[in-house]
């Protein structure tokens, strides 16, 4: 479902994939090669949502913003895992938000970072570049270069571009 709200309509390039039961409403601007998967919601009704290129919003994820306070800005090459919530925050380039993670209002997730599955990044937190944050509340647990996850961010976002091509072929 793609809907306008208060005169503002989503901007979705032709090379993006939007699952038939995903919901995108209002002031949403997507970059190239993005995908919004089954039962995901991208709701730009109370403020703007802007995504860079090669962003995937996986099944059941929710992206929203805060009325008159915090838009949501997502950089390039970002994966937002299944059932994650990204709300009124800024996500820089090359970031993985793990399954079921929550990133709250006015947070900044710097580039080349991972938010672990199930983590809760509380309001006003700044996630350091090149790090992994985990837990409730989320804290830095590792430098990304010292982990086995160094290539995961690009691998996942690249795979999602490939997966979306499978569905685009079926829809045609």
Coordinates of N, CA and C in Angstrom, one line a residue:
X1 N 0.8 -1.2 0.0 CA 0.0 0.0 0.0 C 0.9 1.2 0.0
X2 N 0.7 2.1 -0.9 CA 1.4 3.4 -1.0 C 0.4 4.5 -1.0
X3 N 0.5 5.3 0.0 CA -0.5 6.4 0.2 C 0.1 7.8 0.4
X4 N -0.7 8.8 -0.1 CA -0.4 10.2 0.2 C -1.0 10.5 1.6
X5 N -0.4 11.4 2.3 CA -0.9 11.9 3.6 C -0.7 13.4 3.6
X6 N -1.7 14.2 3.8 CA -1.6 15.6 3.9 C -0.9 16.2 2.8
X7 N -1.2 15.7 1.5 CA -0.6 16.3 0.3 C 0.8 15.8 0.0
X8 N 1.4 14.9 0.8 CA 2.7 14.4 0.6 C 2.7 13.0 0.2
X9 N 3.4 12.7 -0.9 CA 3.4 11.3 -1.4 C 4.8 10.7 -1.4
X10 N 4.9 9.4 -1.2 CA 6.2 8.7 -1.3 C 6.9 8.9 -2.7
X11 N 8.2 9.0 -2.7 CA 9.0 9.1 -3.9 C 9.8 7.8 -4.0
X12 N 9.4 6.9 -4.9 CA 10.0 5.6 -5.0 C 10.6 5.4 -6.4
X13 N 11.9 5.3 -6.6 CA 12.4 5.1 -7.9 C 12.0 3.7 -8.5
X14 N 11.9 3.6 -9.8 CA 11.5 2.4 -10.5 C 12.3 1.2 -10.2
X15 N 13.6 1.4 -9.8 CA 14.4 0.2 -9.6 C 14.3 -0.4 -8.2
X16 N 13.4 0.2 -7.4 CA 13.1 -0.3 -6.0 C 12.1 -1.4 -6.0
X17 N 12.1 -2.3 -5.0 CA 11.1 -3.3 -4.8 C 10.3 -3.0 -3.6
X18 N 9.0 -3.0 -3.7 CA 8.1 -2.8 -2.6 C 7.2 -4.0 -2.6
X19 N 7.2 -4.8 -1.5 CA 6.4 -6.0 -1.4 C 4.9 -5.6 -1.5
X20 N 4.0 -6.5 -2.0 CA 2.6 -6.1 -2.2 C 1.9 -5.8 -0.9
X21 N 2.3 -6.3 0.2 CA 1.7 -6.0 1.5 C 2.5 -5.1 2.4
X22 N 3.5 -4.4 1.9 CA 4.3 -3.4 2.6 C 3.4 -2.1 2.6
X23 N 3.7 -1.2 3.5 CA 3.0 0.0 3.6 C 4.0 1.2 3.6
X24 N 3.9 2.1 2.7 CA 4.7 3.3 2.6 C 3.8 4.5 2.4
X25 N 3.8 5.4 3.4 CA 2.9 6.5 3.4 C 3.6 7.9 3.6
X26 N 3.1 8.9 3.0 CA 3.5 10.3 3.3 C 4.8 10.7 2.7
X27 N 5.5 11.5 3.5 CA 6.8 12.1 3.1 C 8.0 11.2 3.2
X28 N 8.0 10.3 2.2 CA 9.1 9.3 2.2 C 9.8 9.4 0.9
X29 N 11.1 9.5 0.9 CA 12.0 9.6 -0.3 C 13.0 8.5 -0.2
X30 N 12.9 7.6 -1.2 CA 13.8 6.4 -1.3 C 14.8 6.6 -2.4
X31 N 16.0 6.2 -2.1 CA 17.1 6.2 -3.1 C 17.0 5.0 -4.1
X32 N 18.0 4.8 -4.9 CA 17.9 3.7 -5.9 C 18.2 2.4 -5.2
X33 N 17.7 1.3 -5.9 CA 18.0 -0.1 -5.5 C 17.6 -0.4 -4.0
X34 N 16.5 0.3 -3.5 CA 16.0 0.0 -2.2 C 15.0 -1.1 -2.3
X35 N 14.7 -1.7 -1.1 CA 13.6 -2.7 -1.0 C 12.9 -2.6 0.3
X36 N 11.6 -2.7 0.2 CA 10.7 -2.7 1.4 C 9.9 -4.0 1.4
X37 N 10.2 -4.9 2.4 CA 9.7 -6.2 2.3 C 8.3 -6.4 3.0
X38 N 7.9 -7.7 3.0 CA 6.6 -8.1 3.4 C 6.3 -7.6 4.8
X39 N 5.1 -6.9 5.0 CA 4.6 -6.4 6.2 C 5.4 -5.3 6.8
X40 N 6.4 -4.8 6.1 CA 7.1 -3.6 6.6 C 6.3 -2.4 6.5
X41 N 6.6 -1.4 7.4 CA 5.9 -0.1 7.4 C 6.9 1.0 7.4
X42 N 6.7 1.9 6.4 CA 7.6 3.1 6.4 C 6.6 4.3 6.4
X43 N 6.5 4.9 7.5 CA 5.4 5.9 7.8 C 5.8 7.3 8.0
X44 N 5.8 8.1 6.9 CA 6.2 9.5 6.9 C 5.0 10.4 7.0
X45 N 4.2 10.1 8.0 CA 3.0 11.0 8.2 C 3.2 12.2 9.1
X46 N 4.1 12.0 10.1 CA 4.3 13.1 11.0 C 5.6 13.9 10.9
X47 N 6.4 13.4 10.0 CA 7.7 14.0 9.7 C 8.3 13.3 8.5
X48 N 9.4 13.7 8.0 CA 10.0 13.1 6.8 C 10.8 11.8 7.1
X49 N 10.9 11.0 6.1 CA 11.8 9.8 6.1 C 12.6 9.9 4.8
X50 N 13.9 9.8 4.9 CA 14.7 9.8 3.7 C 15.7 8.7 3.7
X51 N 15.7 7.9 2.6 CA 16.6 6.8 2.5 C 17.6 7.0 1.4
X52 N 18.9 6.6 1.6 CA 19.8 6.6 0.5 C 19.7 5.5 -0.4
X53 N 20.7 5.1 -1.1 CA 20.7 4.0 -2.1 C 21.0 2.7 -1.4
X54 N 20.4 1.6 -1.9 CA 20.7 0.2 -1.5 C 20.3 0.0 0.0
X55 N 19.1 0.5 0.3 CA 18.6 0.3 1.7 C 17.6 -0.8 1.6
X56 N 17.6 -1.8 2.5 CA 16.6 -2.8 2.6 C 15.9 -2.7 4.0
X57 N 14.6 -2.7 3.9 CA 13.8 -2.7 5.1 C 13.1 -4.0 5.1
X58 N 13.6 -4.9 6.0 CA 13.1 -6.3 5.9 C 11.8 -6.5 6.6
X59 N 11.3 -7.7 6.4 CA 9.9 -8.1 6.8 C 9.6 -7.7 8.2
X60 N 8.4 -7.0 8.3 CA 7.9 -6.6 9.6 C 8.6 -5.4 10.3
X61 N 9.6 -4.8 9.6 CA 10.3 -3.7 10.2 C 9.4 -2.4 10.2
X62 N 9.6 -1.5 11.1 CA 8.9 -0.3 11.1 C 9.8 0.9 11.1
X63 N 9.6 1.8 10.2 CA 10.4 3.1 10.2 C 9.4 4.2 10.4
X64 N 9.6 5.0 11.4 CA 8.7 6.2 11.7 C 9.5 7.3 12.1
X65 N 8.9 8.4 12.5 CA 9.6 9.6 12.9 C 8.8 10.3 14.1
X66 N 9.2 11.4 14.6 CA 8.6 12.1 15.7 C 8.0 13.4 15.3
X67 N 6.7 13.6 15.5 CA 6.0 14.7 15.1 C 6.7 16.0 15.5
X68 N 6.9 16.8 14.5 CA 7.5 18.2 14.7 C 8.9 18.2 15.4
X69 N 9.5 17.0 15.5 CA 10.8 17.0 16.2 C 11.9 16.3 15.4
X70 N 11.7 15.0 15.1 CA 12.8 14.2 14.6 C 12.4 13.5 13.3
X71 N 13.0 13.9 12.2 CA 12.8 13.1 10.9 C 13.6 11.8 11.1
X72 N 13.5 10.9 10.1 CA 14.3 9.7 10.1 C 15.2 9.8 8.8
X73 N 16.5 9.7 9.0 CA 17.4 9.8 7.8 C 18.2 8.5 7.8
X74 N 18.2 7.9 6.7 CA 19.0 6.6 6.5 C 19.9 6.8 5.4
X75 N 21.2 6.4 5.6 CA 22.2 6.6 4.5 C 22.2 5.5 3.5
X76 N 23.3 5.3 2.8 CA 23.4 4.3 1.8 C 23.9 3.0 2.3
X77 N 23.5 1.9 1.7 CA 24.0 0.5 2.0 C 23.6 0.2 3.4
X78 N 22.3 0.3 3.8 CA 21.9 0.0 5.1 C 20.8 -1.1 5.1
X79 N 21.0 -2.0 6.0 CA 20.0 -3.1 6.2 C 19.3 -3.0 7.5
X80 N 18.0 -3.0 7.4 CA 17.2 -2.9 8.6 C 16.5 -4.2 8.8
X81 N 16.9 -5.0 9.8 CA 16.5 -6.4 9.9 C 15.0 -6.6 10.2
X82 N 14.6 -7.9 10.1 CA 13.3 -8.3 10.4 C 12.8 -7.8 11.7
X83 N 11.6 -7.2 11.7 CA 10.9 -6.7 13.0 C 11.7 -5.6 13.7
X84 N 12.6 -5.0 13.1 CA 13.4 -3.9 13.8 C 12.5 -2.6 13.8
X85 N 12.8 -1.7 14.7 CA 12.1 -0.4 14.7 C 13.1 0.7 14.6
X86 N 13.0 1.6 13.7 CA 13.9 2.7 13.5 C 13.0 4.0 13.6
X87 N 13.2 4.8 14.6 CA 12.3 5.9 14.9 C 12.9 7.2 15.2
X88 N 12.7 8.2 14.3 CA 13.1 9.5 14.5 C 14.6 9.7 14.8
X89 N 15.4 9.0 14.0 CA 16.9 9.0 14.2 C 17.6 9.1 12.9
X90 N 19.0 9.1 13.0 CA 19.8 9.2 11.8 C 20.7 8.0 11.8
X91 N 20.7 7.3 10.6 CA 21.5 6.1 10.4 C 22.4 6.5 9.2
X92 N 23.7 6.5 9.5 CA 24.7 6.8 8.4 C 24.9 5.6 7.5
X93 N 25.9 5.7 6.6 CA 26.1 4.7 5.6 C 26.7 3.4 6.2
X94 N 26.5 2.3 5.4 CA 27.1 1.0 5.8 C 26.8 0.6 7.2
X95 N 25.5 0.4 7.5 CA 25.0 0.1 8.8 C 24.1 -1.1 8.7
X96 N 24.2 -2.0 9.7 CA 23.3 -3.2 9.8 C 22.6 -3.0 11.1
X97 N 21.2 -2.9 11.0 CA 20.4 -2.9 12.2 C 19.8 -4.3 12.3
X98 N 20.2 -5.0 13.4 CA 19.8 -6.4 13.5 C 18.3 -6.7 13.7
X99 N 18.0 -7.9 13.6 CA 16.6 -8.4 13.7 C 16.1 -8.0 15.1
X100 N 14.9 -7.4 15.2 CA 14.2 -7.0 16.4 C 14.9 -5.9 17.2
X101 N 15.9 -5.3 16.6 CA 16.5 -4.1 17.3 C 15.6 -2.9 17.3
X102 N 15.8 -2.0 18.2 CA 15.1 -0.8 18.3 C 16.1 0.4 18.4
X103 N 15.9 1.4 17.5 CA 16.8 2.6 17.5 C 15.8 3.7 17.7
X104 N 15.9 4.4 18.9 CA 14.9 5.4 19.3 C 15.3 6.8 18.9
X105 N 14.4 7.7 19.3 CA 14.4 9.1 18.9 C 15.8 9.8 19.1
X106 N 16.2 10.6 18.2 CA 17.4 11.4 18.3 C 18.7 10.7 18.4
X107 N 18.7 9.4 18.0 CA 19.9 8.7 18.0 C 20.7 8.9 16.7
X108 N 22.0 8.7 16.7 CA 22.8 8.8 15.5 C 23.6 7.5 15.5
X109 N 23.5 6.7 14.4 CA 24.3 5.5 14.3 C 25.3 5.9 13.2
X110 N 26.6 6.0 13.6 CA 27.6 6.4 12.6 C 27.9 5.3 11.7
X111 N 28.6 5.6 10.6 CA 28.9 4.7 9.5 C 29.7 3.4 10.0
X112 N 29.5 2.4 9.2 CA 30.3 1.1 9.4 C 30.0 0.5 10.8
X113 N 28.8 0.5 11.2 CA 28.4 0.0 12.5 C 27.3 -1.1 12.4
X114 N 27.2 -1.9 13.5 CA 26.2 -2.9 13.6 C 25.5 -2.7 14.9
X115 N 24.2 -2.7 14.8 CA 23.3 -2.8 16.0 C 22.9 -4.3 16.1
X116 N 23.2 -5.0 17.2 CA 23.0 -6.4 17.3 C 21.5 -6.7 17.4
X117 N 21.1 -7.9 17.0 CA 19.7 -8.3 17.1 C 19.2 -8.1 18.5
X118 N 18.0 -7.6 18.6 CA 17.4 -7.4 19.9 C 17.9 -6.3 20.8
X119 N 18.9 -5.5 20.3 CA 19.4 -4.4 21.0 C 18.4 -3.2 21.1
X120 N 18.5 -2.5 22.1 CA 17.7 -1.3 22.3 C 18.6 -0.1 22.4
X121 N 18.7 0.7 21.4 CA 19.5 1.9 21.4 C 18.6 3.1 21.9
X122 N 18.8 3.5 23.2 CA 17.9 4.4 23.8 C 18.1 5.8 23.3
X123 N 17.1 6.6 23.5 CA 17.0 8.0 23.0 C 18.3 8.8 23.3
X124 N 18.7 9.5 22.2 CA 19.9 10.4 22.3 C 21.2 9.8 22.3
X125 N 21.3 8.5 22.0 CA 22.6 7.7 21.9 C 23.3 8.0 20.6
X126 N 24.6 8.1 20.7 CA 25.4 8.2 19.5 C 26.3 6.9 19.4
X127 N 26.0 6.1 18.4 CA 26.8 4.9 18.2 C 28.0 5.2 17.4
X128 N 29.2 4.8 17.9 CA 30.5 5.1 17.3 C 30.7 4.3 16.0
X129 N 31.3 5.0 15.1 CA 31.6 4.4 13.8 C 32.5 3.2 14.0
X130 N 32.3 2.2 13.2 CA 33.1 1.0 13.3 C 33.0 0.1 14.5
X131 N 31.8 0.1 15.1 CA 31.5 -0.6 16.3 C 30.3 -1.5 16.3
X132 N 30.2 -2.4 17.2 CA 29.0 -3.2 17.4 C 28.4 -2.8 18.8
X133 N 27.1 -2.5 18.7 CA 26.4 -2.2 20.0 C 25.4 -3.3 20.2
X134 N 25.3 -3.8 21.5 CA 24.3 -4.9 21.8 C 23.8 -4.6 23.2
X135 N 22.7 -5.3 23.4 CA 22.1 -5.3 24.8 C 21.0 -4.3 25.0
X136 N 20.4 -4.3 26.2 CA 19.3 -3.4 26.6 C 19.7 -2.8 27.9
X137 N 20.0 -1.5 27.9 CA 20.2 -0.6 26.8 C 21.5 -1.0 26.0
X138 N 21.5 -0.7 24.8 CA 22.7 -1.0 23.9 C 23.9 -0.3 24.4
X139 N 25.0 -1.1 24.4 CA 26.3 -0.5 24.7 C 27.3 -1.1 23.7
X140 N 28.4 -0.4 23.6 CA 29.5 -0.8 22.7 C 30.1 -2.1 23.2
X141 N 30.1 -3.2 22.4 CA 30.7 -4.5 22.8 C 32.0 -4.8 22.0
X142 N 32.2 -4.2 20.9 CA 33.3 -4.7 20.0 C 33.6 -3.6 19.0
X143 N 34.8 -3.6 18.5 CA 35.2 -2.9 17.3 C 34.9 -3.8 16.1
X144 N 34.3 -3.3 15.1 CA 34.0 -4.1 13.9 C 35.2 -4.8 13.3
X145 N 36.3 -4.1 13.2 CA 37.5 -4.7 12.6 C 38.0 -5.9 13.3
X146 N 37.7 -6.0 14.6 CA 38.1 -7.1 15.4 C 37.1 -8.3 15.4
X147 N 36.1 -8.2 14.6 CA 35.0 -9.2 14.6 C 35.0 -9.9 13.3
X148 N 34.1 -10.9 13.3 CA 33.9 -11.7 12.1 C 32.9 -11.0 11.2
X149 N 32.4 -9.9 11.6 CA 31.3 -9.2 10.9 C 31.7 -8.2 9.9
X150 N 33.0 -8.0 9.7 CA 33.5 -6.9 8.9 C 32.9 -6.9 7.5
X151 N 32.7 -8.0 6.8 CA 32.1 -8.0 5.5 C 30.6 -8.2 5.4
X152 N 30.0 -8.4 6.6 CA 28.6 -8.7 6.6 C 27.7 -7.6 6.1
X153 N 28.0 -6.3 6.5 CA 27.2 -5.2 6.1 C 27.0 -5.1 4.6
X154 N 28.1 -5.1 3.9 CA 28.0 -5.1 2.4 C 27.3 -6.3 1.8
X155 N 27.7 -7.5 2.3 CA 27.1 -8.8 1.8 C 25.6 -8.8 1.9
X156 N 25.1 -8.4 3.1 CA 23.6 -8.4 3.3 C 22.9 -7.4 2.4
X157 N 23.4 -6.2 2.3 CA 22.7 -5.2 1.4 C 22.8 -5.6 0.0
X158 N 23.9 -6.2 -0.5 CA 24.1 -6.6 -1.8 C 23.1 -7.8 -2.1
X159 N 23.0 -8.7 -1.2 CA 22.1 -9.9 -1.3 C 20.7 -9.4 -1.5
X160 N 20.3 -8.4 -0.7 CA 18.9 -7.9 -0.8 C 18.6 -7.3 -2.1
X161 N 19.5 -6.7 -2.8 CA 19.3 -6.2 -4.1 C 19.0 -7.4 -5.1
X162 N 19.8 -8.5 -4.9 CA 19.6 -9.7 -5.7 C 18.2 -10.3 -5.3
X163 N 17.9 -10.4 -4.1 CA 16.6 -11.0 -3.7 C 15.4 -10.3 -4.3
X164 N 15.5 -8.9 -4.3 CA 14.4 -8.1 -4.9 C 14.3 -8.3 -6.3
X165 N 15.4 -8.6 -7.0 CA 15.3 -8.9 -8.5 C 14.5 -10.1 -8.8
X166 N 14.5 -11.1 -7.9 CA 13.7 -12.3 -8.1 C 12.3 -12.0 -8.1
X167 N 11.9 -11.1 -7.1 CA 10.4 -10.8 -7.0 C 10.0 -9.9 -8.1
X168 N 10.9 -9.0 -8.6 CA 10.5 -8.1 -9.7 C 10.2 -8.9 -10.9
X169 N 11.0 -10.0 -11.2 CA 10.8 -10.8 -12.3 C 9.4 -11.5 -12.2
X170 N 9.0 -11.9 -11.0 CA 7.7 -12.6 -10.9 C 6.5 -11.6 -11.0
X171 N 6.7 -10.4 -10.6 CA 5.6 -9.4 -10.6 C 5.3 -9.0 -12.1
X172 N 6.4 -9.0 -12.9 CA 6.2 -8.5 -14.3 C 5.3 -9.4 -15.1

